[in-house]
PDB file of C-alpha atoms (C1' of nucleotides) in Angstrom:
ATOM      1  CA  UNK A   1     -25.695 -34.909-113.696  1.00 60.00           C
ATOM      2  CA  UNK A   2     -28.098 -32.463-111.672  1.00 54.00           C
ATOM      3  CA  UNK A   3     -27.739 -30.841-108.761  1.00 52.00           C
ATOM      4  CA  UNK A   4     -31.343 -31.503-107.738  1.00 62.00           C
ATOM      5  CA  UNK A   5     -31.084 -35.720-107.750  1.00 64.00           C
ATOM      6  CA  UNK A   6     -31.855 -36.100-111.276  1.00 76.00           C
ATOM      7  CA  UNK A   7     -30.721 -38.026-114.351  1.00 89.00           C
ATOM      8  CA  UNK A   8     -31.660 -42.003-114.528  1.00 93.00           C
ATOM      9  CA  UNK A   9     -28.087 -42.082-113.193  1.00 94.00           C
ATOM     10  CA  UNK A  10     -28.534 -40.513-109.395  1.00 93.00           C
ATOM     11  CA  UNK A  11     -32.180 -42.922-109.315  1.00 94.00           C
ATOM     12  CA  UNK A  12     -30.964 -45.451-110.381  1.00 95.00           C
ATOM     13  CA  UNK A  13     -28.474 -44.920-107.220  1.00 95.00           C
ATOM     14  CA  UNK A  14     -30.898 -44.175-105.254  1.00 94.00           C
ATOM     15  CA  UNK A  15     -32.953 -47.174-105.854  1.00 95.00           C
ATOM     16  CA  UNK A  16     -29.724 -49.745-105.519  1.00 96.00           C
ATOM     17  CA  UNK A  17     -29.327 -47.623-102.344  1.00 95.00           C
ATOM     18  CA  UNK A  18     -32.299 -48.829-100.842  1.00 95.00           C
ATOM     19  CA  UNK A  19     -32.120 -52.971-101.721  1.00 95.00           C
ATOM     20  CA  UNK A  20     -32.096 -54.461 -98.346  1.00 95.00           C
ATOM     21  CA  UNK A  21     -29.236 -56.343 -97.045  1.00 94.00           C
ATOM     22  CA  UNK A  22     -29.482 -60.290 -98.231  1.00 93.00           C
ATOM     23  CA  UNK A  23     -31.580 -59.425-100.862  1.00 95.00           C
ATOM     24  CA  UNK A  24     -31.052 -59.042-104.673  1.00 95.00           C
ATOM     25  CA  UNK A  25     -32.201 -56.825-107.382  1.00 95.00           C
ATOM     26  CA  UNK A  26     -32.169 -57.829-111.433  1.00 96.00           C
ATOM     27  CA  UNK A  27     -31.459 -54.775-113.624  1.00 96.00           C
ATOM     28  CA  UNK A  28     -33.859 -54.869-115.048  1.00 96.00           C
ATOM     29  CA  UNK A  29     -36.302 -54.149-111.376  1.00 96.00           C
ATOM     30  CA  UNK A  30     -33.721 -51.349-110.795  1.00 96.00           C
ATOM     31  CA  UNK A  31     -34.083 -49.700-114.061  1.00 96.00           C
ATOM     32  CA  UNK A  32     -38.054 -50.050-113.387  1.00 95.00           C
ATOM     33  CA  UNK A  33     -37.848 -48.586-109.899  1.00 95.00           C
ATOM     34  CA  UNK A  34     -35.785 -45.958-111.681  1.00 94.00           C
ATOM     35  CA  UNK A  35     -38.730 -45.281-113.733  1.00 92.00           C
ATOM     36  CA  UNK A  36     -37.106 -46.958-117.034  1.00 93.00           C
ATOM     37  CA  UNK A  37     -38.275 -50.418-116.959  1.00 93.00           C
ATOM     38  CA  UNK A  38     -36.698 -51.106-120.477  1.00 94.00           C
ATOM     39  CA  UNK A  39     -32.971 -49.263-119.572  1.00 95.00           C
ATOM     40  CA  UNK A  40     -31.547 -52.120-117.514  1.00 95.00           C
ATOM     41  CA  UNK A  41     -29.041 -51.470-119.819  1.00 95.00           C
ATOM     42  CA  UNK A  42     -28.302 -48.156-119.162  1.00 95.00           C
ATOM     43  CA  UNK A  43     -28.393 -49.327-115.526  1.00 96.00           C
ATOM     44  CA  UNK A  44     -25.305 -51.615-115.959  1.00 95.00           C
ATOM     45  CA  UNK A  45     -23.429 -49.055-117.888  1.00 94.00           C
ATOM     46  CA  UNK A  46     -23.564 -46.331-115.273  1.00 95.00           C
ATOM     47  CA  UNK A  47     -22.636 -48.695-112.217  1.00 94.00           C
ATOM     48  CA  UNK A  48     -19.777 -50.043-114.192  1.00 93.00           C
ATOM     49  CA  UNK A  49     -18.431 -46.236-114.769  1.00 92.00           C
ATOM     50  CA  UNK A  50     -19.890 -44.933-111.920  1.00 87.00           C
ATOM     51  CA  UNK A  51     -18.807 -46.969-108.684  1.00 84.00           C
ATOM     52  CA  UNK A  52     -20.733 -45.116-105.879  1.00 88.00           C
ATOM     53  CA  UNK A  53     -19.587 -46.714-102.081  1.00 87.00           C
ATOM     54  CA  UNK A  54     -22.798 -45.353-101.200  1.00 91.00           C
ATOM     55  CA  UNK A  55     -24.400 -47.984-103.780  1.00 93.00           C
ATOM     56  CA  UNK A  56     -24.391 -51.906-103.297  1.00 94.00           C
ATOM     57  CA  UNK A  57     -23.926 -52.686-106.539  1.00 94.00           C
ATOM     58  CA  UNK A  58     -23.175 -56.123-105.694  1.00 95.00           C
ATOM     59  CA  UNK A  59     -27.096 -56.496-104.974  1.00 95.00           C
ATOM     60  CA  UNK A  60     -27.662 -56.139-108.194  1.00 96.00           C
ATOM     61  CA  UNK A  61     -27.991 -59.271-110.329  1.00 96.00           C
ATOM     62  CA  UNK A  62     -28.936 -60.413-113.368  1.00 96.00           C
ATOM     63  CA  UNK A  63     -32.872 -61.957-114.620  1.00 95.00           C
ATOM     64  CA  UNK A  64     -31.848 -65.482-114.174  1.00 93.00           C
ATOM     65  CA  UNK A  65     -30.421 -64.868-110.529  1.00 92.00           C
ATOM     66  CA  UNK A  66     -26.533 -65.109-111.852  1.00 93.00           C
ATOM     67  CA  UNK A  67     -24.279 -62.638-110.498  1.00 94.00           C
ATOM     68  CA  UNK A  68     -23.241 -60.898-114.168  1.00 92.00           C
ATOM     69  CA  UNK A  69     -20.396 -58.449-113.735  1.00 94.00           C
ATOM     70  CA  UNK A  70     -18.989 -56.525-110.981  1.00 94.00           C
ATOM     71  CA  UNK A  71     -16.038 -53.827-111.070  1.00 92.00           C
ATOM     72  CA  UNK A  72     -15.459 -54.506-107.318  1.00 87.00           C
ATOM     73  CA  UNK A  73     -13.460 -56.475-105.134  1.00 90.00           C
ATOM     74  CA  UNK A  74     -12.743 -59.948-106.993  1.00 90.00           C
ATOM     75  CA  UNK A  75     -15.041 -59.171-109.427  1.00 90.00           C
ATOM     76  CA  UNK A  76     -18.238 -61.620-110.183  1.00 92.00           C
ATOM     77  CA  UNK A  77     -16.745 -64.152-107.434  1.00 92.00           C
ATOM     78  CA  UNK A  78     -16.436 -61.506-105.050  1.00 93.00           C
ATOM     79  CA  UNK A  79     -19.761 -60.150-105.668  1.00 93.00           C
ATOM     80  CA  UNK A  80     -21.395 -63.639-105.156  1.00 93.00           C
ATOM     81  CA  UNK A  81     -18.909 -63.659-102.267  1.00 93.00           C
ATOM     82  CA  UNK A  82     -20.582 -60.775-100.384  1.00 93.00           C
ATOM     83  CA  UNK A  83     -24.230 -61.719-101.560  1.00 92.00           C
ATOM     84  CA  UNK A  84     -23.671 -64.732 -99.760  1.00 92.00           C
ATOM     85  CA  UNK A  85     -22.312 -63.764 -96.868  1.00 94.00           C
ATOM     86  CA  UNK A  86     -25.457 -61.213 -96.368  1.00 94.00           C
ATOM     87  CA  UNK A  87     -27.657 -64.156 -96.908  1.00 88.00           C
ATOM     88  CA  UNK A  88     -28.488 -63.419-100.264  1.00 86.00           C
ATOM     89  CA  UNK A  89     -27.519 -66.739-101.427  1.00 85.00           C
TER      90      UNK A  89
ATOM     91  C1'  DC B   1     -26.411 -33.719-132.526  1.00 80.82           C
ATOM     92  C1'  DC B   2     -23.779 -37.991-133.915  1.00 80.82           C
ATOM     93  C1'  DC B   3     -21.074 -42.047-132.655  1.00 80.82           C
ATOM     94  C1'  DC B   4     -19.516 -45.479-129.494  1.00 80.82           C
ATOM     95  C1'  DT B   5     -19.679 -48.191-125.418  1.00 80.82           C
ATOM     96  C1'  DG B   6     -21.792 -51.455-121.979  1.00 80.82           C
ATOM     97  C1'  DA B   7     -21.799 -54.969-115.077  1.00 80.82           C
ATOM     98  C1'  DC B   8     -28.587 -56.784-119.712  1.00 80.82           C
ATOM     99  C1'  DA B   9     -32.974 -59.208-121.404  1.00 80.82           C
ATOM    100  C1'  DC B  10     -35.364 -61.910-124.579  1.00 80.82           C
ATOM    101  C1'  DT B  11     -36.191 -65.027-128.658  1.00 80.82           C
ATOM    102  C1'  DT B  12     -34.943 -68.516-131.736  1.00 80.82           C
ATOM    103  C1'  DA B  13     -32.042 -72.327-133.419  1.00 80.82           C
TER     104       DA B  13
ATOM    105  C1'  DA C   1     -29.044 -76.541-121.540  1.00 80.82           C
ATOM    106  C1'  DT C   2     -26.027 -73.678-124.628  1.00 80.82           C
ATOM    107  C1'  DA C   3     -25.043 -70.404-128.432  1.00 80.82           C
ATOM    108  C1'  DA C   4     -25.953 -66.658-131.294  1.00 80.82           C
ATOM    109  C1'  DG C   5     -28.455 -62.665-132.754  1.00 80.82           C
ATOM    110  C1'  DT C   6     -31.379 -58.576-131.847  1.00 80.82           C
ATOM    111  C1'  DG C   7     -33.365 -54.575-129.273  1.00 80.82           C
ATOM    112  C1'  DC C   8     -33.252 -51.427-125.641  1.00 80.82           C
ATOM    113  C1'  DC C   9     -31.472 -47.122-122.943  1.00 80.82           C
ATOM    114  C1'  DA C  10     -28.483 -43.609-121.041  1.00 80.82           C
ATOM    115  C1'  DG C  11     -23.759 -41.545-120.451  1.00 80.82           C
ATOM    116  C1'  DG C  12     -19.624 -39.522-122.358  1.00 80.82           C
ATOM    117  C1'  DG C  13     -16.581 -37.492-126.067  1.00 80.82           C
TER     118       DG C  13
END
DNA sequence: CCCCTGACACTTA
DNA sequence: ATAAGTGCCAGGG
């Protein structure tokens, strides 16, 4: 990781960062805001090993609409949880 | 540099 | 609608 907000990894933060509350984000718009439109996969993989408070993750959903994973509180349910308390849902 | 892993997306059956 | 297979990318060891 840089020191100067690099790496998909910190933009990808960034851009989860910046989802407003009761709205959600597929990967796949994330890794496309991150400037990788085909690394949604990459996106998923540096949430799920990177946990950053600072990040709502739990914004983050799949194509379809469905939750997908979460390495939060209660997991998928919770994350569906939350998104529906903001409004999301 | 090579290998493995992964919270996905898309197509076809 | 569901299941299975394939392709993609970046991070970490």
């Amino acid at each position: 990781m840089q020191l100067r907000t690099s790496s998909f990894k910190s933009r990808v933060l960034g851009v989860v960062a910046e989802i407003p509350k009761g709205e959600t984000r597929t990967y796949k718009q994330v890794a496309a805001l991150a400037g990788s439109p085909n690394a949604y996969r990459a996106v998923g993989n540096i949430m799920s090993k990177n946990n950053n408070p600072k990040v709502p993750c739990h914004r983050v959903v799949k194509s379809d609409g469905t939750a997908g994973g979460y390495s939060g509180r209660g997991g998928r349910a919770g994350k569906v949880n939350i998104l529906k308390k903001e409004g999301a849902i």
